[in-house]
Short mmCIF file of N, CA and C and ligand atoms in Angstrom, two decimals:
data_model
loop_
_atom_site.label_atom_id
_atom_site.label_comp_id
_atom_site.label_asym_id
_atom_site.label_seq_id
_atom_site.Cartn_x
_atom_site.Cartn_y
_atom_site.Cartn_z
N MET A 1 4.71 -10.31 4.28
CA MET A 1 5.53 -9.96 3.13
C MET A 1 4.66 -9.52 1.95
N LEU A 2 3.61 -10.30 1.65
CA LEU A 2 2.70 -9.95 0.55
C LEU A 2 1.42 -9.39 1.16
N SER A 3 0.98 -8.23 0.69
CA SER A 3 -0.17 -7.60 1.34
C SER A 3 -1.48 -7.77 0.58
N ALA A 4 -1.41 -8.06 -0.71
CA ALA A 4 -2.65 -8.25 -1.50
C ALA A 4 -2.27 -8.80 -2.86
N ILE A 5 -3.25 -9.36 -3.55
CA ILE A 5 -3.05 -9.61 -4.98
C ILE A 5 -3.26 -8.26 -5.66
N ASP A 6 -2.21 -7.70 -6.22
CA ASP A 6 -2.29 -6.39 -6.86
C ASP A 6 -3.02 -6.50 -8.19
N HIS A 7 -2.61 -7.48 -8.99
CA HIS A 7 -3.30 -7.68 -10.27
C HIS A 7 -3.00 -9.07 -10.83
N ILE A 8 -3.83 -9.46 -11.77
CA ILE A 8 -3.58 -10.62 -12.60
C ILE A 8 -3.24 -10.08 -13.99
N GLY A 9 -2.10 -10.46 -14.52
CA GLY A 9 -1.69 -10.01 -15.84
C GLY A 9 -2.22 -10.97 -16.90
N VAL A 10 -2.88 -10.41 -17.91
CA VAL A 10 -3.47 -11.22 -18.98
C VAL A 10 -2.87 -10.77 -20.32
N ALA A 11 -2.28 -11.71 -21.04
CA ALA A 11 -1.70 -11.40 -22.35
C ALA A 11 -2.79 -11.38 -23.41
N VAL A 12 -2.80 -10.33 -24.23
CA VAL A 12 -3.82 -10.19 -25.27
C VAL A 12 -3.16 -9.81 -26.58
N GLU A 13 -3.83 -10.13 -27.69
CA GLU A 13 -3.30 -9.77 -29.01
C GLU A 13 -3.63 -8.30 -29.33
N ASP A 14 -4.84 -7.89 -28.97
CA ASP A 14 -5.37 -6.59 -29.37
C ASP A 14 -5.95 -5.90 -28.14
N LEU A 15 -5.29 -4.84 -27.69
CA LEU A 15 -5.69 -4.22 -26.42
C LEU A 15 -7.10 -3.63 -26.48
N ASP A 16 -7.44 -2.96 -27.57
CA ASP A 16 -8.77 -2.35 -27.65
C ASP A 16 -9.87 -3.40 -27.65
N ALA A 17 -9.65 -4.48 -28.38
CA ALA A 17 -10.65 -5.55 -28.42
C ALA A 17 -10.78 -6.20 -27.04
N ALA A 18 -9.65 -6.39 -26.36
CA ALA A 18 -9.69 -7.01 -25.03
C ALA A 18 -10.38 -6.09 -24.03
N LEU A 19 -10.13 -4.78 -24.14
CA LEU A 19 -10.80 -3.83 -23.24
C LEU A 19 -12.31 -3.88 -23.44
N ASP A 20 -12.74 -3.91 -24.71
CA ASP A 20 -14.17 -4.01 -24.98
C ASP A 20 -14.75 -5.26 -24.34
N LEU A 21 -14.05 -6.38 -24.52
CA LEU A 21 -14.54 -7.65 -24.00
C LEU A 21 -14.66 -7.62 -22.47
N TRP A 22 -13.57 -7.24 -21.81
CA TRP A 22 -13.57 -7.28 -20.34
C TRP A 22 -14.50 -6.24 -19.74
N CYS A 23 -14.53 -5.05 -20.31
CA CYS A 23 -15.38 -3.99 -19.75
C CYS A 23 -16.85 -4.32 -19.96
N SER A 24 -17.20 -4.84 -21.14
CA SER A 24 -18.63 -5.09 -21.38
C SER A 24 -19.09 -6.36 -20.67
N THR A 25 -18.24 -7.38 -20.62
CA THR A 25 -18.66 -8.63 -19.97
C THR A 25 -18.82 -8.46 -18.47
N TYR A 26 -17.86 -7.79 -17.83
CA TYR A 26 -17.87 -7.71 -16.36
C TYR A 26 -18.15 -6.31 -15.83
N ASN A 27 -18.48 -5.40 -16.74
CA ASN A 27 -18.82 -4.04 -16.35
C ASN A 27 -17.68 -3.39 -15.54
N LEU A 28 -16.46 -3.56 -16.01
CA LEU A 28 -15.29 -3.01 -15.32
C LEU A 28 -14.92 -1.66 -15.94
N ALA A 29 -14.29 -0.83 -15.12
CA ALA A 29 -13.84 0.48 -15.59
C ALA A 29 -12.33 0.47 -15.78
N VAL A 30 -11.87 1.15 -16.83
CA VAL A 30 -10.43 1.28 -17.07
C VAL A 30 -9.91 2.39 -16.17
N SER A 31 -8.91 2.07 -15.35
CA SER A 31 -8.39 3.13 -14.48
C SER A 31 -7.07 3.70 -15.00
N HIS A 32 -6.44 2.99 -15.92
CA HIS A 32 -5.14 3.47 -16.38
C HIS A 32 -4.75 2.75 -17.66
N ARG A 33 -4.06 3.49 -18.55
CA ARG A 33 -3.55 2.86 -19.77
C ARG A 33 -2.19 3.48 -20.06
N GLU A 34 -1.22 2.66 -20.39
CA GLU A 34 0.15 3.17 -20.51
C GLU A 34 1.01 2.24 -21.36
N ARG A 35 1.92 2.85 -22.14
CA ARG A 35 2.98 2.09 -22.81
C ARG A 35 4.12 1.94 -21.84
N VAL A 36 4.47 0.69 -21.49
CA VAL A 36 5.58 0.46 -20.55
C VAL A 36 6.73 -0.12 -21.37
N GLU A 37 7.60 0.78 -21.82
CA GLU A 37 8.69 0.37 -22.73
C GLU A 37 9.59 -0.68 -22.08
N SER A 38 9.84 -0.53 -20.76
CA SER A 38 10.77 -1.44 -20.08
C SER A 38 10.24 -2.87 -20.08
N GLN A 39 8.92 -3.04 -20.25
CA GLN A 39 8.37 -4.39 -20.29
C GLN A 39 7.89 -4.76 -21.70
N GLY A 40 8.05 -3.85 -22.65
CA GLY A 40 7.68 -4.14 -24.03
C GLY A 40 6.20 -4.33 -24.23
N VAL A 41 5.38 -3.58 -23.47
CA VAL A 41 3.93 -3.76 -23.56
C VAL A 41 3.19 -2.44 -23.58
N GLU A 42 1.98 -2.48 -24.12
CA GLU A 42 0.99 -1.47 -23.81
C GLU A 42 0.03 -2.15 -22.85
N ALA A 43 -0.22 -1.49 -21.72
CA ALA A 43 -0.97 -2.13 -20.64
C ALA A 43 -2.16 -1.28 -20.25
N ALA A 44 -3.21 -1.95 -19.77
CA ALA A 44 -4.37 -1.24 -19.22
C ALA A 44 -4.76 -1.91 -17.92
N LEU A 45 -5.11 -1.10 -16.94
CA LEU A 45 -5.57 -1.62 -15.65
C LEU A 45 -7.07 -1.42 -15.53
N LEU A 46 -7.76 -2.50 -15.16
CA LEU A 46 -9.20 -2.46 -14.90
C LEU A 46 -9.40 -2.65 -13.41
N ASP A 47 -10.20 -1.82 -12.80
CA ASP A 47 -10.41 -1.89 -11.36
C ASP A 47 -11.30 -3.06 -10.98
N VAL A 48 -10.84 -3.86 -10.01
CA VAL A 48 -11.66 -4.92 -9.41
C VAL A 48 -11.43 -4.80 -7.90
N GLY A 49 -12.26 -3.99 -7.21
CA GLY A 49 -12.02 -3.73 -5.79
C GLY A 49 -10.65 -3.10 -5.61
N ILE A 50 -9.85 -3.65 -4.69
CA ILE A 50 -8.50 -3.11 -4.47
C ILE A 50 -7.50 -3.73 -5.43
N SER A 51 -7.95 -4.62 -6.29
CA SER A 51 -7.06 -5.30 -7.23
C SER A 51 -7.38 -4.87 -8.66
N HIS A 52 -6.62 -5.43 -9.60
CA HIS A 52 -6.83 -5.08 -11.00
C HIS A 52 -6.67 -6.30 -11.89
N ILE A 53 -7.28 -6.20 -13.03
CA ILE A 53 -6.88 -7.02 -14.16
C ILE A 53 -5.96 -6.13 -15.00
N GLU A 54 -4.79 -6.65 -15.36
CA GLU A 54 -3.84 -5.90 -16.18
C GLU A 54 -3.79 -6.56 -17.55
N LEU A 55 -4.34 -5.89 -18.54
CA LEU A 55 -4.30 -6.42 -19.91
C LEU A 55 -2.98 -5.98 -20.55
N LEU A 56 -2.29 -6.91 -21.19
CA LEU A 56 -0.95 -6.65 -21.74
C LEU A 56 -0.90 -7.02 -23.21
N ALA A 57 -0.67 -6.02 -24.05
CA ALA A 57 -0.48 -6.28 -25.47
C ALA A 57 0.98 -5.99 -25.80
N PRO A 58 1.65 -6.89 -26.53
CA PRO A 58 3.07 -6.70 -26.79
C PRO A 58 3.33 -5.54 -27.76
N LEU A 59 4.46 -4.85 -27.56
CA LEU A 59 4.86 -3.79 -28.50
C LEU A 59 5.50 -4.38 -29.75
N GLY A 60 5.86 -5.65 -29.71
CA GLY A 60 6.43 -6.32 -30.87
C GLY A 60 6.55 -7.80 -30.59
N PRO A 61 6.85 -8.62 -31.64
CA PRO A 61 6.94 -10.06 -31.45
C PRO A 61 8.13 -10.48 -30.57
N ASP A 62 9.20 -9.65 -30.59
CA ASP A 62 10.40 -10.03 -29.84
C ASP A 62 10.41 -9.37 -28.46
N THR A 63 9.31 -9.54 -27.74
CA THR A 63 9.19 -9.06 -26.36
C THR A 63 8.71 -10.25 -25.54
N ALA A 64 8.77 -10.13 -24.23
CA ALA A 64 8.36 -11.27 -23.38
C ALA A 64 6.91 -11.67 -23.66
N VAL A 65 6.03 -10.68 -23.74
CA VAL A 65 4.61 -11.01 -23.97
C VAL A 65 4.39 -11.45 -25.42
N GLY A 66 5.15 -10.88 -26.36
CA GLY A 66 5.07 -11.32 -27.75
C GLY A 66 5.44 -12.79 -27.89
N ARG A 67 6.52 -13.19 -27.23
CA ARG A 67 6.94 -14.60 -27.28
C ARG A 67 5.93 -15.50 -26.57
N PHE A 68 5.37 -14.99 -25.46
CA PHE A 68 4.36 -15.76 -24.73
C PHE A 68 3.16 -16.04 -25.64
N LEU A 69 2.69 -15.01 -26.35
CA LEU A 69 1.53 -15.18 -27.24
C LEU A 69 1.83 -16.18 -28.35
N GLN A 70 3.07 -16.12 -28.89
CA GLN A 70 3.42 -17.06 -29.96
C GLN A 70 3.43 -18.50 -29.47
N SER A 71 3.91 -18.70 -28.23
CA SER A 71 4.01 -20.09 -27.77
C SER A 71 2.74 -20.59 -27.11
N ARG A 72 2.01 -19.73 -26.41
CA ARG A 72 0.86 -20.21 -25.64
C ARG A 72 -0.47 -19.58 -26.02
N GLY A 73 -0.43 -18.48 -26.76
CA GLY A 73 -1.68 -17.80 -27.08
C GLY A 73 -2.13 -16.91 -25.92
N PRO A 74 -3.24 -16.20 -26.12
CA PRO A 74 -3.73 -15.28 -25.09
C PRO A 74 -4.13 -16.02 -23.82
N GLY A 75 -4.05 -15.33 -22.70
CA GLY A 75 -4.48 -15.92 -21.42
C GLY A 75 -3.70 -15.34 -20.26
N ILE A 76 -3.86 -15.99 -19.10
CA ILE A 76 -3.19 -15.49 -17.88
C ILE A 76 -1.68 -15.57 -18.05
N HIS A 77 -1.02 -14.46 -17.78
CA HIS A 77 0.43 -14.36 -17.97
C HIS A 77 1.18 -14.34 -16.64
N HIS A 78 0.69 -13.58 -15.67
CA HIS A 78 1.35 -13.55 -14.37
C HIS A 78 0.40 -13.14 -13.26
N VAL A 79 0.85 -13.41 -12.02
CA VAL A 79 0.14 -12.98 -10.82
C VAL A 79 1.04 -11.98 -10.12
N ALA A 80 0.48 -10.83 -9.74
CA ALA A 80 1.29 -9.80 -9.09
C ALA A 80 0.83 -9.59 -7.66
N PHE A 81 1.80 -9.66 -6.74
CA PHE A 81 1.53 -9.41 -5.33
C PHE A 81 2.00 -8.02 -4.95
N ARG A 82 1.23 -7.34 -4.13
CA ARG A 82 1.61 -6.02 -3.64
C ARG A 82 2.52 -6.20 -2.41
N VAL A 83 3.59 -5.44 -2.38
CA VAL A 83 4.51 -5.48 -1.24
C VAL A 83 4.89 -4.05 -0.87
N SER A 84 5.37 -3.89 0.37
CA SER A 84 6.05 -2.62 0.68
C SER A 84 7.49 -3.00 1.01
N GLY A 85 8.42 -2.13 0.70
CA GLY A 85 9.83 -2.43 0.92
C GLY A 85 10.32 -3.49 -0.05
N ILE A 86 10.12 -3.28 -1.33
CA ILE A 86 10.45 -4.31 -2.33
C ILE A 86 11.94 -4.69 -2.32
N ASP A 87 12.81 -3.73 -2.01
CA ASP A 87 14.25 -4.05 -1.99
C ASP A 87 14.55 -5.11 -0.93
N THR A 88 13.95 -4.92 0.23
CA THR A 88 14.15 -5.86 1.34
C THR A 88 13.55 -7.22 1.00
N VAL A 89 12.37 -7.21 0.39
CA VAL A 89 11.71 -8.47 0.03
C VAL A 89 12.58 -9.25 -0.96
N LEU A 90 13.13 -8.55 -1.96
CA LEU A 90 13.96 -9.22 -2.97
C LEU A 90 15.23 -9.80 -2.34
N LYS A 91 15.83 -9.03 -1.45
CA LYS A 91 17.05 -9.48 -0.78
C LYS A 91 16.76 -10.74 0.03
N ASP A 92 15.64 -10.72 0.74
CA ASP A 92 15.25 -11.86 1.56
C ASP A 92 15.00 -13.10 0.69
N LEU A 93 14.30 -12.93 -0.43
CA LEU A 93 14.03 -14.06 -1.31
C LEU A 93 15.33 -14.62 -1.88
N ALA A 94 16.24 -13.73 -2.31
CA ALA A 94 17.51 -14.16 -2.89
C ALA A 94 18.32 -14.95 -1.86
N GLU A 95 18.31 -14.47 -0.63
CA GLU A 95 19.07 -15.15 0.44
C GLU A 95 18.53 -16.55 0.69
N ARG A 96 17.25 -16.73 0.41
CA ARG A 96 16.64 -18.06 0.62
C ARG A 96 16.68 -18.90 -0.64
N GLY A 97 17.44 -18.44 -1.65
CA GLY A 97 17.67 -19.26 -2.83
C GLY A 97 16.58 -19.20 -3.88
N VAL A 98 15.66 -18.26 -3.74
CA VAL A 98 14.61 -18.11 -4.75
C VAL A 98 15.24 -17.48 -6.00
N GLU A 99 14.94 -18.04 -7.16
CA GLU A 99 15.52 -17.51 -8.41
C GLU A 99 14.74 -16.29 -8.88
N LEU A 100 15.46 -15.19 -9.01
CA LEU A 100 14.83 -13.93 -9.38
C LEU A 100 15.14 -13.62 -10.84
N ILE A 101 14.17 -13.11 -11.56
CA ILE A 101 14.44 -12.57 -12.90
C ILE A 101 15.05 -11.18 -12.74
N ASP A 102 14.49 -10.41 -11.81
CA ASP A 102 15.00 -9.06 -11.53
C ASP A 102 15.59 -9.02 -10.12
N ARG A 103 16.89 -8.86 -10.03
CA ARG A 103 17.51 -8.75 -8.71
C ARG A 103 17.30 -7.36 -8.12
N GLU A 104 17.08 -6.39 -9.02
CA GLU A 104 16.78 -5.01 -8.61
C GLU A 104 15.43 -4.65 -9.21
N PRO A 105 14.63 -3.88 -8.47
CA PRO A 105 13.33 -3.47 -9.01
C PRO A 105 13.51 -2.61 -10.26
N ARG A 106 12.56 -2.70 -11.17
CA ARG A 106 12.55 -1.80 -12.32
C ARG A 106 11.22 -1.03 -12.31
N ARG A 107 11.12 -0.05 -13.20
CA ARG A 107 9.93 0.76 -13.23
C ARG A 107 8.79 -0.02 -13.86
N GLY A 108 7.63 -0.04 -13.19
CA GLY A 108 6.45 -0.70 -13.74
C GLY A 108 5.39 0.32 -14.08
N ILE A 109 4.18 -0.18 -14.29
CA ILE A 109 3.07 0.69 -14.67
C ILE A 109 2.78 1.69 -13.54
N ARG A 110 2.35 2.88 -13.90
CA ARG A 110 1.93 3.93 -12.96
C ARG A 110 3.01 4.24 -11.93
N GLU A 111 4.26 4.31 -12.43
CA GLU A 111 5.40 4.68 -11.57
C GLU A 111 5.67 3.71 -10.43
N SER A 112 5.12 2.50 -10.52
CA SER A 112 5.39 1.52 -9.47
C SER A 112 6.81 0.98 -9.64
N ARG A 113 7.30 0.28 -8.62
CA ARG A 113 8.56 -0.45 -8.72
C ARG A 113 8.20 -1.93 -8.70
N VAL A 114 8.73 -2.69 -9.66
CA VAL A 114 8.32 -4.08 -9.82
C VAL A 114 9.54 -4.98 -10.00
N ALA A 115 9.35 -6.27 -9.72
CA ALA A 115 10.38 -7.27 -9.99
C ALA A 115 9.68 -8.60 -10.24
N PHE A 116 10.24 -9.37 -11.16
CA PHE A 116 9.65 -10.68 -11.48
C PHE A 116 10.50 -11.80 -10.87
N ILE A 117 9.80 -12.85 -10.44
CA ILE A 117 10.43 -14.04 -9.86
C ILE A 117 10.43 -15.12 -10.93
N ASN A 118 11.50 -15.88 -11.01
CA ASN A 118 11.57 -16.97 -11.99
C ASN A 118 10.46 -17.99 -11.70
N PRO A 119 9.67 -18.35 -12.73
CA PRO A 119 8.59 -19.32 -12.51
C PRO A 119 9.08 -20.66 -11.94
N LYS A 120 10.36 -20.98 -12.19
CA LYS A 120 10.91 -22.22 -11.62
C LYS A 120 10.81 -22.24 -10.11
N SER A 121 10.82 -21.05 -9.50
CA SER A 121 10.77 -20.97 -8.04
C SER A 121 9.36 -20.85 -7.49
N SER A 122 8.36 -20.80 -8.37
CA SER A 122 6.98 -20.74 -7.86
C SER A 122 6.04 -21.62 -8.66
N GLY A 123 6.46 -22.86 -8.82
CA GLY A 123 5.55 -23.84 -9.41
C GLY A 123 5.10 -23.49 -10.82
N ARG A 124 5.99 -22.90 -11.59
CA ARG A 124 5.75 -22.53 -12.99
C ARG A 124 4.75 -21.38 -13.14
N VAL A 125 4.53 -20.64 -12.04
CA VAL A 125 3.70 -19.43 -12.13
C VAL A 125 4.65 -18.23 -12.16
N LEU A 126 4.49 -17.37 -13.17
CA LEU A 126 5.29 -16.15 -13.20
C LEU A 126 4.71 -15.19 -12.17
N VAL A 127 5.54 -14.82 -11.19
CA VAL A 127 5.10 -13.93 -10.10
C VAL A 127 5.80 -12.59 -10.24
N GLU A 128 5.02 -11.53 -10.08
CA GLU A 128 5.54 -10.17 -10.07
C GLU A 128 5.31 -9.58 -8.69
N LEU A 129 6.30 -8.88 -8.18
CA LEU A 129 6.12 -8.11 -6.94
C LEU A 129 5.94 -6.64 -7.34
N VAL A 130 5.00 -5.97 -6.71
CA VAL A 130 4.71 -4.57 -7.05
C VAL A 130 4.72 -3.71 -5.79
N GLU A 131 5.53 -2.68 -5.83
CA GLU A 131 5.45 -1.66 -4.80
C GLU A 131 4.84 -0.42 -5.46
N PRO A 132 3.56 -0.13 -5.16
CA PRO A 132 2.91 0.99 -5.84
C PRO A 132 3.59 2.31 -5.49
N ALA A 133 3.50 3.28 -6.41
CA ALA A 133 3.97 4.63 -6.11
C ALA A 133 3.06 5.25 -5.07
N GLU A 134 3.57 6.28 -4.38
CA GLU A 134 2.75 7.01 -3.39
C GLU A 134 1.43 7.44 -4.04
N GLY A 135 0.35 7.23 -3.31
CA GLY A 135 -0.94 7.70 -3.82
C GLY A 135 -1.70 6.69 -4.65
N HIS A 136 -1.09 5.53 -4.89
CA HIS A 136 -1.82 4.50 -5.64
C HIS A 136 -2.00 3.25 -4.77
CO1 CO B 201 1.96 -6.97 -14.03
#
């Protein structure tokens, strides 16, 4: 069902400062940067082998990441697993009683299709499923 850890999402206050920190400390390259309105974030992907670190800065205080920063401060926000056939995976999880935040996939970074699972169903870890677009 899950084919890889696609990325670890990290909430940050300042995207440029976080990019400087992560790129200079670990010598990582930025592969993509995008405003994802549907998630209320400006995001950047740093390549780590076949996986990524996804830095997330909120577009405003009244967004999911904005509220996360207010209550917990910067740090790990979610774990994203790569899947193929995300519709089928979501249907299967729902049938087994897993609480979904997104019952239908929505558009994620780089034209991917994504859905979030309620942390109550995964030991208080926010899990994202990602079906990458063709070619990514
Ligand atoms: Co993510």
